[in-house]
Short mmCIF file of C-alpha atoms and ligand atoms in Angstrom, two decimals:
data_model
loop_
_atom_site.label_atom_id
_atom_site.label_comp_id
_atom_site.label_asym_id
_atom_site.label_seq_id
_atom_site.Cartn_x
_atom_site.Cartn_y
_atom_site.Cartn_z
CA MET A 1262 0.00 0.00 0.00
CA HIS A 1263 2.76 2.44 0.89
CA GLU A 1264 5.14 0.92 -1.57
CA ILE A 1265 6.25 4.15 -3.24
CA GLY A 1266 7.12 5.85 0.03
CA ALA A 1267 9.04 2.74 1.09
CA LYS A 1268 11.05 2.66 -2.15
CA ILE A 1269 11.97 6.32 -1.73
CA ALA A 1270 12.95 5.78 1.90
CA GLU A 1271 15.11 2.82 0.89
CA ILE A 1272 17.00 4.82 -1.74
CA GLU A 1273 17.41 7.82 0.54
CA GLN A 1274 18.74 5.54 3.24
CA LYS A 1275 21.36 4.21 0.83
CA ILE A 1276 22.47 7.58 -0.54
CA LYS A 1277 22.46 9.15 2.95
CA ASN A 1278 23.95 12.63 2.69
CA LYS A 1279 26.07 11.93 -0.37
CA ALA A 1280 23.39 12.92 -2.86
CA HIS A 1281 19.80 14.05 -3.22
CA LEU A 1282 17.10 12.08 -4.94
CA VAL A 1283 14.91 13.47 -7.72
CA ALA A 1284 11.92 11.17 -8.20
CA VAL A 1285 11.22 11.10 -11.93
CA SER A 1286 7.44 11.19 -12.26
CA LYS A 1287 7.07 11.59 -16.03
CA ARG A 1288 4.08 9.66 -17.34
CA GLN A 1289 3.14 8.68 -13.79
CA SER A 1290 -0.24 9.57 -12.31
CA ASN A 1291 -0.94 12.34 -9.82
CA GLU A 1292 -2.10 9.60 -7.43
CA LYS A 1293 1.34 8.04 -7.43
CA ILE A 1294 3.02 11.40 -6.96
CA MET A 1295 0.68 12.13 -4.05
CA GLU A 1296 1.56 8.81 -2.50
CA ALA A 1297 5.21 9.88 -2.48
CA TYR A 1298 4.25 13.36 -1.28
CA ARG A 1299 2.26 12.01 1.64
CA SER A 1300 5.31 10.03 2.72
CA GLY A 1301 7.08 13.39 3.05
CA PHE A 1302 8.87 13.53 -0.29
CA LYS A 1303 8.70 16.73 -2.36
CA ARG A 1304 11.28 16.68 -5.15
CA PHE A 1305 10.06 15.49 -8.55
CA GLY A 1306 11.47 15.52 -12.07
CA GLU A 1307 9.52 15.81 -15.32
CA ASN A 1308 10.46 15.62 -19.01
CA TYR A 1309 7.63 17.30 -20.87
CA VAL A 1310 6.62 20.93 -20.43
CA GLN A 1311 2.89 20.45 -20.87
CA GLU A 1312 2.79 17.57 -18.41
CA LEU A 1313 4.94 19.46 -15.92
CA VAL A 1314 2.75 22.57 -16.06
CA GLY A 1315 -0.41 20.52 -15.61
CA LYS A 1316 0.95 18.66 -12.62
CA ALA A 1317 2.32 21.83 -11.02
CA GLU A 1318 -1.15 23.38 -11.27
CA GLU A 1319 -2.95 20.38 -9.84
CA LEU A 1320 -0.57 19.27 -7.11
CA PRO A 1321 0.58 20.93 -3.84
CA LYS A 1322 2.48 24.19 -4.22
CA ASP A 1323 5.40 23.20 -2.03
CA ILE A 1324 6.56 20.54 -4.50
CA GLU A 1325 10.02 21.23 -5.90
CA TRP A 1326 9.76 20.62 -9.67
CA HIS A 1327 12.83 19.76 -11.71
CA MET A 1328 12.86 19.89 -15.51
CA ILE A 1329 15.06 17.05 -16.73
CA GLY A 1330 13.94 16.54 -20.33
CA HIS A 1331 14.92 18.26 -23.54
CA LEU A 1332 13.60 21.82 -23.41
CA GLN A 1333 12.69 23.96 -26.40
CA SER A 1334 13.36 27.68 -26.06
CA ASN A 1335 9.80 28.63 -26.98
CA LYS A 1336 8.44 26.63 -24.03
CA VAL A 1337 10.63 28.07 -21.28
CA LYS A 1338 8.03 30.74 -20.49
CA TYR A 1339 5.55 28.15 -19.24
CA ILE A 1340 7.82 26.72 -16.54
CA ALA A 1341 9.82 29.86 -15.69
CA PRO A 1342 7.51 31.04 -12.87
CA PHE A 1343 7.94 27.95 -10.73
CA VAL A 1344 10.66 25.52 -11.86
CA SER A 1345 13.28 24.77 -9.17
CA LEU A 1346 16.11 23.47 -11.32
CA ILE A 1347 16.54 22.89 -15.06
CA HIS A 1348 18.91 19.95 -15.58
CA SER A 1349 18.83 19.92 -19.36
CA VAL A 1350 20.36 23.14 -20.68
CA ASP A 1351 22.08 22.12 -23.90
CA SER A 1352 22.63 25.38 -25.78
CA PHE A 1353 23.55 29.00 -25.23
CA LYS A 1354 20.35 30.05 -26.94
CA LEU A 1355 18.33 28.13 -24.36
CA LEU A 1356 20.32 29.60 -21.49
CA LYS A 1357 19.64 33.11 -22.79
CA GLU A 1358 15.94 32.42 -23.08
CA ILE A 1359 15.82 31.03 -19.53
CA ASN A 1360 17.55 34.20 -18.33
CA LYS A 1361 15.05 36.36 -20.20
CA GLN A 1362 12.03 34.56 -18.80
CA ALA A 1363 13.48 34.44 -15.28
CA LYS A 1364 13.93 38.19 -15.44
CA LYS A 1365 10.33 38.64 -16.50
CA PHE A 1366 9.23 36.76 -13.39
CA GLU A 1367 11.76 38.62 -11.22
CA ARG A 1368 13.64 35.53 -10.16
CA THR A 1369 16.82 33.56 -10.67
CA ILE A 1370 16.53 30.12 -12.25
CA PRO A 1371 19.16 27.55 -11.25
CA CYS A 1372 20.45 25.56 -14.24
CA LEU A 1373 22.64 22.58 -15.01
CA LEU A 1374 24.44 22.26 -18.32
CA GLN A 1375 23.74 18.90 -19.92
CA VAL A 1376 26.84 17.19 -21.26
CA HIS A 1377 26.89 14.39 -23.80
CA ILE A 1378 28.82 11.51 -22.24
CA ALA A 1379 27.09 8.49 -23.80
CA GLU A 1380 28.26 6.58 -26.85
CA GLU A 1381 24.98 6.88 -28.73
CA ASP A 1382 24.41 9.99 -30.84
CA THR A 1383 20.77 10.05 -29.88
CA LYS A 1384 21.28 11.57 -26.46
CA THR A 1385 21.35 15.34 -26.47
CA GLY A 1386 23.90 17.43 -24.66
CA LEU A 1387 26.94 19.59 -25.12
CA ASN A 1388 30.37 18.20 -25.84
CA PHE A 1389 33.22 19.39 -23.60
CA GLU A 1390 34.29 22.01 -26.11
CA GLU A 1391 30.82 23.54 -26.36
CA LEU A 1392 30.55 23.40 -22.57
CA ASP A 1393 33.81 25.34 -22.17
CA GLU A 1394 32.66 27.88 -24.72
CA ILE A 1395 29.50 28.61 -22.76
CA LEU A 1396 31.30 28.74 -19.43
CA GLU A 1397 34.04 31.01 -20.67
CA SER A 1398 31.84 33.39 -22.63
CA HIS A 1399 31.45 36.93 -21.33
CA GLU A 1400 27.87 36.85 -22.45
CA THR A 1401 27.19 34.01 -20.03
CA LYS A 1402 28.66 35.98 -17.14
CA ASN A 1403 26.27 38.80 -17.95
CA LEU A 1404 23.18 36.63 -17.60
CA GLU A 1405 22.03 37.83 -14.21
CA ASN A 1406 18.86 35.81 -13.81
CA ILE A 1407 20.32 32.34 -14.19
CA GLU A 1408 22.67 30.51 -11.88
CA ILE A 1409 24.81 27.75 -13.37
CA ARG A 1410 24.84 25.29 -10.54
CA GLY A 1411 26.40 22.24 -12.14
CA LEU A 1412 26.38 19.59 -14.84
CA MET A 1413 24.08 16.79 -15.90
CA GLY A 1414 24.85 13.66 -17.89
CA MET A 1415 23.22 10.45 -19.06
CA SER A 1416 25.22 7.28 -19.53
CA SER A 1417 24.96 4.89 -22.46
CA LEU A 1418 22.19 2.33 -22.42
CA THR A 1419 24.41 -0.69 -21.91
CA ASP A 1420 25.04 -3.51 -19.45
CA ASP A 1421 28.74 -2.76 -19.64
CA THR A 1422 29.29 -1.33 -16.16
CA ARG A 1423 32.88 -0.48 -16.91
CA GLN A 1424 31.86 1.77 -19.77
CA VAL A 1425 29.15 3.48 -17.72
CA ALA A 1426 31.67 4.02 -14.92
CA GLU A 1427 34.10 5.60 -17.41
CA GLU A 1428 31.38 7.95 -18.68
CA PHE A 1429 30.45 9.09 -15.18
CA LYS A 1430 34.11 9.43 -14.30
CA SER A 1431 34.75 11.69 -17.29
CA LEU A 1432 31.93 14.00 -16.26
CA LYS A 1433 33.15 14.12 -12.67
CA ALA A 1434 36.65 14.96 -13.91
CA LYS A 1435 35.25 17.81 -16.00
CA PHE A 1436 33.20 19.02 -13.02
CA ASP A 1437 36.34 19.05 -10.83
CA GLN A 1438 38.37 20.79 -13.53
CA ILE A 1439 35.79 23.58 -13.80
CA ASN A 1440 35.75 24.04 -10.04
CA ASN A 1441 39.54 24.03 -9.85
CA SER A 1442 39.63 26.82 -12.42
CA LYS A 1443 37.92 28.97 -9.75
CA ASN A 1444 35.71 30.76 -12.25
CA TYR A 1445 32.71 28.75 -11.14
CA HIS A 1446 31.65 27.08 -7.96
CA LEU A 1447 29.57 24.16 -9.17
CA THR A 1448 27.75 22.22 -6.48
CA GLU A 1449 25.53 19.81 -8.40
CA LEU A 1450 26.48 16.83 -10.53
CA SER A 1451 23.28 15.21 -11.80
CA MET A 1452 23.93 11.65 -12.92
CA GLY A 1453 22.44 8.25 -12.26
CA MET A 1454 19.03 6.74 -13.07
CA SER A 1455 17.17 3.57 -11.99
CA GLY A 1456 19.71 1.23 -13.54
CA ASP A 1457 22.94 2.94 -12.60
CA TRP A 1458 22.50 5.28 -9.65
CA PRO A 1459 24.65 3.33 -7.16
CA LEU A 1460 27.54 3.52 -9.62
CA ALA A 1461 26.84 7.22 -10.27
CA ILE A 1462 27.07 7.95 -6.54
CA GLU A 1463 30.37 6.11 -6.35
CA MET A 1464 31.59 8.32 -9.18
CA GLY A 1465 30.60 11.53 -7.40
CA SER A 1466 26.98 12.24 -8.29
CA THR A 1467 25.15 14.72 -6.04
CA LEU A 1468 21.71 14.35 -7.65
CA ILE A 1469 20.24 11.09 -8.90
CA ARG A 1470 17.18 10.99 -11.15
CA VAL A 1471 15.24 7.81 -10.45
CA GLY A 1472 11.89 6.99 -12.04
CA SER A 1473 10.88 3.39 -12.75
CA ALA A 1474 12.69 1.97 -9.70
CA ILE A 1475 10.33 4.06 -7.55
CA PHE A 1476 7.07 4.28 -9.49
CA GLY A 1477 7.21 1.15 -11.64
CA THR A 1478 6.91 1.09 -15.43
CA ARG A 1479 5.50 4.21 -17.06
CA SER A 1480 2.13 4.36 -18.79
C1 PLP B 225 13.24 9.18 -17.67
C2 PLP B 225 14.47 9.81 -17.21
C3 PLP B 225 15.09 9.42 -16.00
C4 PLP B 225 14.58 8.30 -15.13
O1 PLP B 225 14.70 7.08 -15.77
P1 PLP B 225 14.44 5.70 -14.99
O2 PLP B 225 15.24 4.72 -15.77
O3 PLP B 225 12.99 5.45 -15.05
O4 PLP B 225 14.95 5.86 -13.62
C5 PLP B 225 16.22 10.11 -15.59
N1 PLP B 225 16.74 11.11 -16.33
C6 PLP B 225 16.20 11.50 -17.48
C7 PLP B 225 16.82 12.62 -18.24
C8 PLP B 225 15.06 10.86 -17.97
O5 PLP B 225 14.53 11.25 -19.13
#
């Protein structure tokens, strides 16, 4: 009956204070989200703007909503008033639009830059060169209504644990390099999903995004 709350408690027990959990509720019902909420959990991640906006309207206002899916610039305005963290910033154009909308709503929107670490071409994200370009650009430093808080990455869909570990390790190394440069103080490294979060934590993740392992298969 309280299965969802128990699953969340189990994961949180294992990650202790090493990382925070984002429960990925995309294509899961409001009932299931409320089951998690009633167990005391308030941090959820969504992939689709329309679904996110609908849920944010219908569900309690103290939920912390994270946008983790690919985001189109023309849809930023719908989530700008309330989103807590955007994990999936994959272009300078998008970052500028987030800044513009955040300004309109008189707030700062925390962002993570999504980096492509997987083997497959299908997964979106910046390569290291594009990432450096954004971080080093003067234009970025002038965006006053966004806060670049860290990096996000998705590993390859493979059973090869060694490869996944290498991918996470490369992102952690980049994260450390950026922090060592002293131009940024990044605090969040978002990596790890249902199938690979324990490994991601070992490799230095501070935010894991877990969906099916909590809520079951999606509709
Ligand atoms: C769907 C999704 C997740 C969660 O995936 P699960 O395998 O269900 O844990 C995490 N991150 C992103 C970006 C996703 O799209």
